[in-house]
Every structure is written in C-alpha cells, then in structure tokens.
Amino acid sequence: MDSFQAALEAGEFVCSAELVLGRDHTTAEVQAFLDEAAREPEGIRFLSLTDLPGGNPALPPESFASAVLERGLVPIAHLSGKDVNRAYLEGRLHHLARLGVRDLLALTGDAQKDGFLGPGKPVHDLDSVQILWLIREFQKGISYQLGTRSVRLAPYEFFPGAVVNPFKVREPDLVMQLYKMELKIAAGARFLITQVGYDLRKLYELKQYMVRVGLDHIPVLANVYVPTAAIARMMQSGELAGCVMPPDLLRRLETEKKPQRLERAALMVAAARGLGFAGAHVGGFGLTHGDIAGIVDRSMEIGAGWRSRLDELTFESAGQFYLFPKRPDGLSDGSGPFQNALERPKASWVQRLSALAHRLCIAEGSAGARFFQKHLANGAAPWMASLCRAALAPSVWYRKALFGCMSCGDCIQDYLGYAGCSVSGCYKQLRNGPCGGSRPDGSCEARPGIPCLWNRVYEASLALGQDPRRFARILIPPRDWRLDGSNSLVNRFAGRDNLSRRQTLSPISGDSDVSHR
C-alpha cells in the first residue's frame, strides 16, 4: 500500500496537485514544481500527471513518473483511451508497473484537437469503465493463449480511481453521470476526483447522492481549479470540455487579481474539508508549488468560516437542475426526495417498432431467436444458414436508415433503447455511458449543436418504460473488431457478438431511484 492509498484509507484530508504536462520535453515549469515540492517537508506530496490533456500532443505521465518517485513524492498517473488502443493500454500498464507507479486515474479523454499536420485520429478503443476493468484484470494477472500454452501475466497491485462530473446543468446529463460513476466503482474505481466546477451546492449533492446509494465509503477529492479570466472564457465557450463557467463568476474573474482567485480556492478547499470530502485536487495555469501550498494553508485559517461566505462558492447557471431540494443555508437537503424535472417522453414509432421486433424475434427465448440460433449455429446445414443470412440482410438497411448504423457487427442498440448508433452518434463511440465533456445545453463537446447521444438514450429509456439504472450495473465489453462490416443480427444469433460477454455487476444498495416510474 502506498502513502496516497494509506492516507485516504486513514481518513486524512488529502491535498493533491495536478501537473499539466506540456508538449516540450524540457517542461521547465514541471521540473521546478517537483524540486520545490521535494524541498518542502510539509509540501504537496501527491502529484497527478496528465495524459495529453485537451486532446493535444503532450508528454505522457510516464515521462515524469520516475522524477516524481525519485524525489520521494507520489505520482497519480492519468490513463486515457483517446489516443491508443487496448493493446497499447496494456503495454502502458506494464510500463507504469516497471516504474513502480501504483496510483492511476482512468479517463475517457478529451476530443482530438491539435496535432502534427492536423488533428489526430480519435481512438477510444476502451472507455474509462473498460480501462478500469482492464486494470482489475491486470491486478489478477491476465491469462491468454500462446499457441497451445496458457500463459498468466505477473499481477501488479494498482490503486485505480476515476472522474465524475456533478456540475451538469440538465437532468439527463447529470443522472447519466451519476449512473456511470456507480458503474466505474463497480468496475474497480477506489477513489474519485470531480470535474472542474464552481457551484458548491452541486458538489455537495454528489456526496449526498453517494450516501443515499451506499457509496459514501468511496473517497472523493473535490477538484479546486484556479482559473484566470482567459481560461474562464475558454470554459464558457466550450473549448475546455465539461467545465461549467457560470456568467456571474466570469464577471468577477474579469476584474479580479491573483490574490482574490487564490482566496476563493482556499475557501473551496475549506468547504470541501467541512463537507466531508476526502481531500482537494488543486490545479491552475501557472500555479507554483508555493501557490498551492499557500491555498492549503489559508484553507486551514478559514476553517468553518466558509459557511458565512457561500455567495463566493455557489454560482448557479441558467436552468440549473438540482437533484435535491434546497435547505435554508443554500445547500441541498440530501434527505429530501429526488427532483425529476423531465416529463416522461413519448416513444417514437421507430422505438416502438424496434422494441416490438426485438421482443418477438430477437430477445432470448423468442420464436425468432430460437429459429435463427438453430440454423446459424456451428454444424447447421450450410444451405439453411445461407438462407437465414439472406433473410436477415434487410435488417442492415433498417438500422442504417433509422439509426445511422455503421455496420460495426457488434451492435448494442437494444441496450441504447433504440436512440441511435453509438458508433456514428457518439464522437468517442462510447458504449458505457457518456463522457463528462457535454456542454451546458446538452450538446456534444466535439460537435456543438448536436445533442449528446447519451442524453437521447436516457430519454429513450424513460419513453419505453425501461429502468435507466441498468447503466449503473451493466458493463458493455469493448467492440470486437473481427466483426467489423458484418451483420450484427447474424452475429447475435450465431453467438459471436457482445451479448454473452456483457457483465452485470453487483447492484448498489440504497435509495437510488432517480428514474421515472
């Protein structure tokens, strides 16, 4: 057990700093931060190392992990799937294990932006949930076949964490974030760090929700980011994915100097401590180790005084959805009822027709499934299998015309409530819920003006009367690329698609009904 895990499990209030690794291999600012932190006995000991942030080229966390360890500090390496496939992700885990890194933060990663001669190809072979599952299997020792021999890799003990965004403005965005958080924990996340946000009421609602669903044993670090006015404008414009910048705060930042911004950050750290968070994750462009250490020291001086200064910490966005009713002190009442703002939508004819066809002809045990499984199984008569494949060919045209199907051959349309194709409809082709990057209006971070597919999935589930809490329990495996370009319905009946490999994880106990009944 390393000191980061030990501190969290001992109930200490842990302060970590985020080091944004840049594009140049010299990165003098990061080197200076490490040297200063190493010289200070009471300095920041836990340093998170970013993984090509913002979708731009940059140094990976492995490039500085050894330097952090050599100085007696603890690296928290970010690991995202936006730039590399599952084979390289496993290779990176081996590399981190060789370096002696234990603490990981699994992320989906930002949309691609800058790059050599243009933006790079988005990979997103594994999403954050699948990365956590990979880490979990890695810790056991992954088994695979090498010719006729079965080989088991040497296990290595990691301490994996994940990110959650509790600052979403709209109900679908927020609820799907909470469900995905539960799925991440079930898949192996042992600590959480929140996304950047500036509404203390929203932040505290996350803790209150976790109590309601029986997850309050999972330590959460509140993200305390110190923005300049220029960065705040980038947040508001959507250039920095997933960050909500309320207009009132932006107006304040336009006139504030650095000492005022640092004071607000100290208030946020004091509030996080007072509200029972496990720690604070502090960052900001151009901040030195002295700046961050000063924020932490000042937060101790403020103590419980943050409660009389809630107006400096609670910035509400227009149309803001809150999960719980408001208390007299301005925060939410976690013991109150969940506040569903969304009326149950009406199912479209496409949804109704598709759900009916699935129930009668595709679902396990249906007459159609029994017939096609029999004649597409191994050993079936070739001529009959050929006829079955021909009979199922029109299903490809149906999916292409109505869902934007890209013929991945490993369809999850039944899981999505017939809301659209997760390959064509989601920029990151996610299969286990949304990333945290959607904009305040619910549109995609990479495709402004186009609604996030997972918002439509949430609404489609409600429209069909399905329980959207399945997104907190069912882990969809990564796409099987051997099936690319083939008929997914044929693959379903032949037992080649993802259906049998879906993982139903242990449901979370507690009062967690935020769906519409």
XYZ file of N, CA and C in Angstrom, residues 132 170-171 202 234 280 294 315 367 458 479 510:
36
model
N -10.854 0.636 -16.418
C -10.895 0.172 -15.031
C -11.004 -1.349 -14.975
N -28.258 20.003 -16.929
C -29.526 19.369 -17.272
C -29.649 18.009 -16.589
N -30.906 17.589 -16.345
C -31.149 16.320 -15.667
C -30.533 15.121 -16.384
N -23.961 21.956 -5.993
C -23.873 20.805 -6.886
C -22.805 19.821 -6.404
N -12.597 30.474 -22.012
C -12.483 29.221 -22.770
C -13.451 28.174 -22.234
N -8.739 17.558 -1.535
C -8.885 18.553 -2.594
C -7.797 18.316 -3.636
N 0.147 27.501 -0.329
C -0.483 28.654 0.318
C -1.996 28.536 0.360
N -22.283 29.347 -7.480
C -22.643 30.101 -8.682
C -23.569 29.235 -9.528
N -39.466 -16.729 -30.436
C -39.569 -17.709 -31.528
C -38.520 -17.436 -32.600
N -30.970 8.205 -22.427
C -31.676 8.335 -21.149
C -33.166 8.586 -21.385
N -15.698 -3.153 -28.271
C -16.116 -3.629 -29.588
C -15.180 -4.730 -30.103
N -29.375 0.712 -1.463
C -29.713 2.052 -1.001
C -30.858 2.644 -1.798
